[in-house]
Amino acid sequence: VLKLYSYWRSSASYRVRIALHLKGIAFEYMPVSLIQDGGQQHAADYRALNPQRRVPLLVDGVFRLNQSLAILDYLESKHPQPSLVPEDAQLRARMWAFCHTIAADIQPLQNLGPLKYLTREFGASDEQKNVWVRHWIERGLAALEEERRSEPDAACVFGDAPTLADCCLVPQIYNAGRFNCDTARFPRLYAIAQRLCGRPEFIAAHPDKQPDAAPA
Amino acid sequence: VLKLYSYWRSSASYRVRIALHLKGIAFEYMPVSLIQDGGQQHAADYRALNPQRRVPLLVDGVFRLNQSLAILDYLESKHPQPSLVPEDAQLRARMWAFCHTIAADIQPLQNLGPLKYLTREFGASDEQKNVWVRHWIERGLAALEEERRSEPDAACVFGDAPTLADCCLVPQIYNAGRFNCDTARFPRLYAIAQRLCGRPEFIAAHPDKQPDAAPA
């Protein structure tokens, strides 16, 4: 059985959990707290598994794979049904571009590592860090929203069935909520995510439903 | 003919240029200065093409595609030979994880946008910004180096022929040089990149060889 090393609030882990549930793949949940013990991802035993000291990490037998988007692509190749990647080359390319915008332009700047650095080296206050995070989330999601203006509305980001774009969008909207972003800057994407959050696969993948979720 | 909107020093643009040259695909070079005029990527005509206001952007007829890794995947699907993606599912997954580590964990933090923000909001000096950039480049490349310890040495990141991992590595090593990173933290990756830089396709893609390169 696949093992997923995950942290409940990690949005990159959340992406992978959604894909696993959409594909109906059983997996064992291996919690790694990014908070406790100064960050359990830095512990020697975890670092031996994943020198990058990040989550998620997928373990498939002796094969270990990090980076959420690489894991999503791998799951698609090993478990092609239901497919989460469009067949048409241009649509597929646009889907990946959407995923990369979230994974490379938005999410890295809201990660714990850079936020800790801002405090340590620049004396950033909590409010200054929140402003920083909101800036990057709103800029990125507003640009994705602008790209969609000319397209018909649909249940999911690309058409009526979920793709990997939805696996990336929903965790990013979750973070937008945590940081009190102005969702009026990306109303269509927000509405798509809100609707998807009611589906059972997305409910099962939600941070609050994970075994390591902290009480509110 | 394909059009590539690019800036000579943009490492994401550099990735795509390498792939185009390795595949022998003719393209028209469309320069977008990220420096002049307060950043030409913010001009209305470019923003209409790419609401994300970033480079690279690939234009294939009426189809427009942003995000370097999505462009690399698209080029592979449209021009499969020579292939830059391994066929084996696990090797392919590892290649993508390597690319994502550079594109999502390292590069976003050294981008002009965050650096400008650090100056504007936190009063960061040039030296403080250089320390920030070096921190993320060295951390990321050292982790990738650590992952490779157990593997045989080879001409390229994954075996003897270039893959998309090499398209991502070489521009990141170029940036490591610009910011005076300690290359002793990733000696094997540095050596691979140095060797690749001597090949004609990598020479043609180098920032200094682009029509918009500024004089030294």
PDB file of C-alpha atoms in Angstrom, chain A residues 41-42 47 50-54 60 63-70 73-74 77-78 89-94 96-98 100-109 111 113-115 117-118 120-125 128-129 131-133 135-136 139-140 143-144 146-147, chain B residues 41-42 47 50-54 60 63-70 73-74 77-78 89-94 96-98 100-109 111 113-115 117-118 120-125 128-129 131-133 135-136 139-140 143-144 146-147:
ATOM      1  CA  GLN A  41      10.925  17.030   8.702  1.00  0.00           C
ATOM      2  CA  HIS A  42      14.436  17.922   9.873  1.00  0.00           C
ATOM      3  CA  ARG A  47      15.837  13.351   6.214  1.00  0.00           C
ATOM      4  CA  ASN A  50      13.709  12.805   1.922  1.00  0.00           C
ATOM      5  CA  PRO A  51      16.837  14.999   1.869  1.00  0.00           C
ATOM      6  CA  GLN A  52      14.670  17.944   0.854  1.00  0.00           C
ATOM      7  CA  ARG A  53      13.090  17.890   4.337  1.00  0.00           C
ATOM      8  CA  ARG A  54       9.660  18.765   3.010  1.00  0.00           C
ATOM      9  CA  ASP A  60       5.615   3.112  -3.238  1.00  0.00           C
ATOM     10  CA  PHE A  63      10.440   3.968  -4.534  1.00  0.00           C
ATOM     11  CA  ARG A  64      10.381   7.370  -2.857  1.00  0.00           C
ATOM     12  CA  LEU A  65       9.120  10.474  -4.597  1.00  0.00           C
ATOM     13  CA  ASN A  66       8.913  14.066  -3.418  1.00  0.00           C
ATOM     14  CA  GLN A  67       7.428  17.208  -4.988  1.00  0.00           C
ATOM     15  CA  SER A  68       3.645  17.264  -5.124  1.00  0.00           C
ATOM     16  CA  LEU A  69       3.301  17.889  -8.867  1.00  0.00           C
ATOM     17  CA  ALA A  70       5.695  15.060  -9.691  1.00  0.00           C
ATOM     18  CA  ASP A  73       1.935  13.024 -12.521  1.00  0.00           C
ATOM     19  CA  TYR A  74       3.175   9.662 -11.200  1.00  0.00           C
ATOM     20  CA  SER A  77       0.628   7.241 -14.924  1.00  0.00           C
ATOM     21  CA  LYS A  78       0.252   4.378 -12.420  1.00  0.00           C
ATOM     22  CA  ALA A  89      -2.296  18.552 -25.799  1.00  0.00           C
ATOM     23  CA  GLN A  90      -3.182  22.233 -25.523  1.00  0.00           C
ATOM     24  CA  LEU A  91      -5.745  21.750 -22.772  1.00  0.00           C
ATOM     25  CA  ARG A  92      -3.309  19.554 -20.907  1.00  0.00           C
ATOM     26  CA  ALA A  93      -0.634  22.249 -21.275  1.00  0.00           C
ATOM     27  CA  ARG A  94      -2.993  24.894 -19.927  1.00  0.00           C
ATOM     28  CA  TRP A  96      -0.160  22.232 -16.139  1.00  0.00           C
ATOM     29  CA  ALA A  97       0.394  25.976 -16.477  1.00  0.00           C
ATOM     30  CA  PHE A  98      -2.438  26.528 -13.996  1.00  0.00           C
ATOM     31  CA  HIS A 100       2.568  25.577 -11.925  1.00  0.00           C
ATOM     32  CA  THR A 101       1.259  29.057 -11.295  1.00  0.00           C
ATOM     33  CA  ILE A 102       0.002  27.890  -7.919  1.00  0.00           C
ATOM     34  CA  ALA A 103       2.929  25.609  -7.134  1.00  0.00           C
ATOM     35  CA  ALA A 104       5.740  27.906  -8.301  1.00  0.00           C
ATOM     36  CA  ASP A 105       4.435  31.485  -8.188  1.00  0.00           C
ATOM     37  CA  ILE A 106       2.150  31.508  -5.154  1.00  0.00           C
ATOM     38  CA  GLN A 107       2.780  28.700  -2.736  1.00  0.00           C
ATOM     39  CA  PRO A 108       6.593  28.937  -2.279  1.00  0.00           C
ATOM     40  CA  LEU A 109       6.300  32.470  -0.935  1.00  0.00           C
ATOM     41  CA  ASN A 111       5.809  28.540   2.937  1.00  0.00           C
ATOM     42  CA  GLY A 113      10.660  28.545   5.557  1.00  0.00           C
ATOM     43  CA  PRO A 114      10.526  32.010   3.941  1.00  0.00           C
ATOM     44  CA  LEU A 115       8.173  33.287   6.649  1.00  0.00           C
ATOM     45  CA  TYR A 117      13.419  33.877   7.424  1.00  0.00           C
ATOM     46  CA  LEU A 118      11.464  37.147   7.235  1.00  0.00           C
ATOM     47  CA  ARG A 120      14.671  36.118  11.735  1.00  0.00           C
ATOM     48  CA  GLU A 121      16.519  38.381   9.312  1.00  0.00           C
ATOM     49  CA  PHE A 122      14.140  41.280   8.749  1.00  0.00           C
ATOM     50  CA  GLY A 123      12.224  41.325  12.027  1.00  0.00           C
ATOM     51  CA  ALA A 124       8.926  40.947  10.192  1.00  0.00           C
ATOM     52  CA  SER A 125       5.861  41.102  12.448  1.00  0.00           C
ATOM     53  CA  GLN A 128       3.786  42.092   7.942  1.00  0.00           C
ATOM     54  CA  LYS A 129       4.065  38.408   7.126  1.00  0.00           C
ATOM     55  CA  VAL A 131       0.487  41.170   4.199  1.00  0.00           C
ATOM     56  CA  TRP A 132       3.343  39.460   2.326  1.00  0.00           C
ATOM     57  CA  VAL A 133       1.398  36.201   2.005  1.00  0.00           C
ATOM     58  CA  HIS A 135       0.131  39.926  -1.682  1.00  0.00           C
ATOM     59  CA  TRP A 136       1.409  36.789  -3.442  1.00  0.00           C
ATOM     60  CA  ARG A 139      -1.614  38.524  -7.238  1.00  0.00           C
ATOM     61  CA  GLY A 140      -1.370  34.918  -8.424  1.00  0.00           C
ATOM     62  CA  ALA A 143      -3.902  36.562 -12.732  1.00  0.00           C
ATOM     63  CA  LEU A 144      -5.389  33.065 -13.065  1.00  0.00           C
ATOM     64  CA  GLU A 146      -8.028  37.115 -15.518  1.00  0.00           C
ATOM     65  CA  GLU A 147      -6.969  34.287 -17.850  1.00  0.00           C
TER      66      GLU A 147
ATOM     67  CA  GLN B  41       5.946  42.680 -18.799  1.00  0.00           C
ATOM     68  CA  HIS B  42       3.503  45.073 -17.106  1.00  0.00           C
ATOM     69  CA  ARG B  47      -0.465  41.847 -20.257  1.00  0.00           C
ATOM     70  CA  ASN B  50      -0.091  37.063 -20.630  1.00  0.00           C
ATOM     71  CA  PRO B  51      -2.113  38.264 -17.616  1.00  0.00           C
ATOM     72  CA  GLN B  52       0.529  36.744 -15.350  1.00  0.00           C
ATOM     73  CA  ARG B  53       2.978  39.431 -16.522  1.00  0.00           C
ATOM     74  CA  ARG B  54       5.908  37.050 -16.526  1.00  0.00           C
ATOM     75  CA  ASP B  60       2.045  28.719 -31.206  1.00  0.00           C
ATOM     76  CA  PHE B  63      -2.315  29.268 -28.692  1.00  0.00           C
ATOM     77  CA  ARG B  64      -0.550  31.048 -25.838  1.00  0.00           C
ATOM     78  CA  LEU B  65       1.128  29.193 -23.017  1.00  0.00           C
ATOM     79  CA  ASN B  66       2.932  30.480 -19.946  1.00  0.00           C
ATOM     80  CA  GLN B  67       4.873  28.702 -17.179  1.00  0.00           C
ATOM     81  CA  SER B  68       8.201  27.245 -18.262  1.00  0.00           C
ATOM     82  CA  LEU B  69       7.566  23.684 -17.082  1.00  0.00           C
ATOM     83  CA  ALA B  70       4.199  23.550 -18.860  1.00  0.00           C
ATOM     84  CA  ASP B  73       5.929  19.450 -21.375  1.00  0.00           C
ATOM     85  CA  TYR B  74       4.066  20.896 -24.373  1.00  0.00           C
ATOM     86  CA  SER B  77       4.314  16.341 -26.729  1.00  0.00           C
ATOM     87  CA  LYS B  78       4.409  18.352 -29.975  1.00  0.00           C
ATOM     88  CA  ALA B  89       7.545   5.932 -15.068  1.00  0.00           C
ATOM     89  CA  GLN B  90       9.710   6.130 -11.953  1.00  0.00           C
ATOM     90  CA  LEU B  91      12.644   7.775 -13.696  1.00  0.00           C
ATOM     91  CA  ARG B  92      10.290  10.223 -15.337  1.00  0.00           C
ATOM     92  CA  ALA B  93       8.753  11.011 -11.944  1.00  0.00           C
ATOM     93  CA  ARG B  94      12.184  11.617 -10.452  1.00  0.00           C
ATOM     94  CA  TRP B  96       9.922  15.963 -12.764  1.00  0.00           C
ATOM     95  CA  ALA B  97      10.635  16.107  -9.030  1.00  0.00           C
ATOM     96  CA  PHE B  98      14.100  17.469  -9.847  1.00  0.00           C
ATOM     97  CA  HIS B 100       9.967  21.097  -9.587  1.00  0.00           C
ATOM     98  CA  THR B 101      12.558  21.469  -6.846  1.00  0.00           C
ATOM     99  CA  ILE B 102      14.294  24.093  -8.957  1.00  0.00           C
ATOM    100  CA  ALA B 103      11.131  25.697 -10.334  1.00  0.00           C
ATOM    101  CA  ALA B 104       9.112  25.753  -7.103  1.00  0.00           C
ATOM    102  CA  ASP B 105      11.563  25.646  -4.189  1.00  0.00           C
ATOM    103  CA  ILE B 106      14.523  27.668  -5.428  1.00  0.00           C
ATOM    104  CA  GLN B 107      13.717  29.958  -8.311  1.00  0.00           C
ATOM    105  CA  PRO B 108      10.583  31.746  -6.993  1.00  0.00           C
ATOM    106  CA  LEU B 109      12.496  33.144  -4.040  1.00  0.00           C
ATOM    107  CA  ASN B 111      12.731  36.303  -8.580  1.00  0.00           C
ATOM    108  CA  GLY B 113       9.262  40.451  -7.558  1.00  0.00           C
ATOM    109  CA  PRO B 114      10.088  39.136  -4.084  1.00  0.00           C
ATOM    110  CA  LEU B 115      13.463  40.929  -4.115  1.00  0.00           C
ATOM    111  CA  TYR B 117       9.262  43.553  -2.097  1.00  0.00           C
ATOM    112  CA  LEU B 118      12.081  42.911   0.388  1.00  0.00           C
ATOM    113  CA  ARG B 120      10.281  48.183  -0.419  1.00  0.00           C
ATOM    114  CA  GLU B 121       8.705  46.725   2.707  1.00  0.00           C
ATOM    115  CA  PHE B 122      11.649  45.549   4.788  1.00  0.00           C
ATOM    116  CA  GLY B 123      14.358  47.952   3.639  1.00  0.00           C
ATOM    117  CA  ALA B 124      16.584  45.053   2.617  1.00  0.00           C
ATOM    118  CA  SER B 125      20.028  46.080   1.400  1.00  0.00           C
ATOM    119  CA  GLN B 128      20.826  41.217   2.524  1.00  0.00           C
ATOM    120  CA  LYS B 129      19.044  40.277  -0.690  1.00  0.00           C
ATOM    121  CA  VAL B 131      22.280  36.489   1.326  1.00  0.00           C
ATOM    122  CA  TRP B 132      18.576  35.612   0.964  1.00  0.00           C
ATOM    123  CA  VAL B 133      19.051  34.414  -2.617  1.00  0.00           C
ATOM    124  CA  HIS B 135      20.349  30.782   1.152  1.00  0.00           C
ATOM    125  CA  TRP B 136      17.578  29.370  -1.048  1.00  0.00           C
ATOM    126  CA  ARG B 139      19.678  24.874   0.334  1.00  0.00           C
ATOM    127  CA  GLY B 140      17.826  23.608  -2.729  1.00  0.00           C
ATOM    128  CA  ALA B 143      19.311  18.812  -1.172  1.00  0.00           C
ATOM    129  CA  LEU B 144      19.298  17.739  -4.832  1.00  0.00           C
ATOM    130  CA  GLU B 146      22.297  14.792  -1.402  1.00  0.00           C
ATOM    131  CA  GLU B 147      19.646  12.810  -3.286  1.00  0.00           C
TER     132      GLU B 147
END
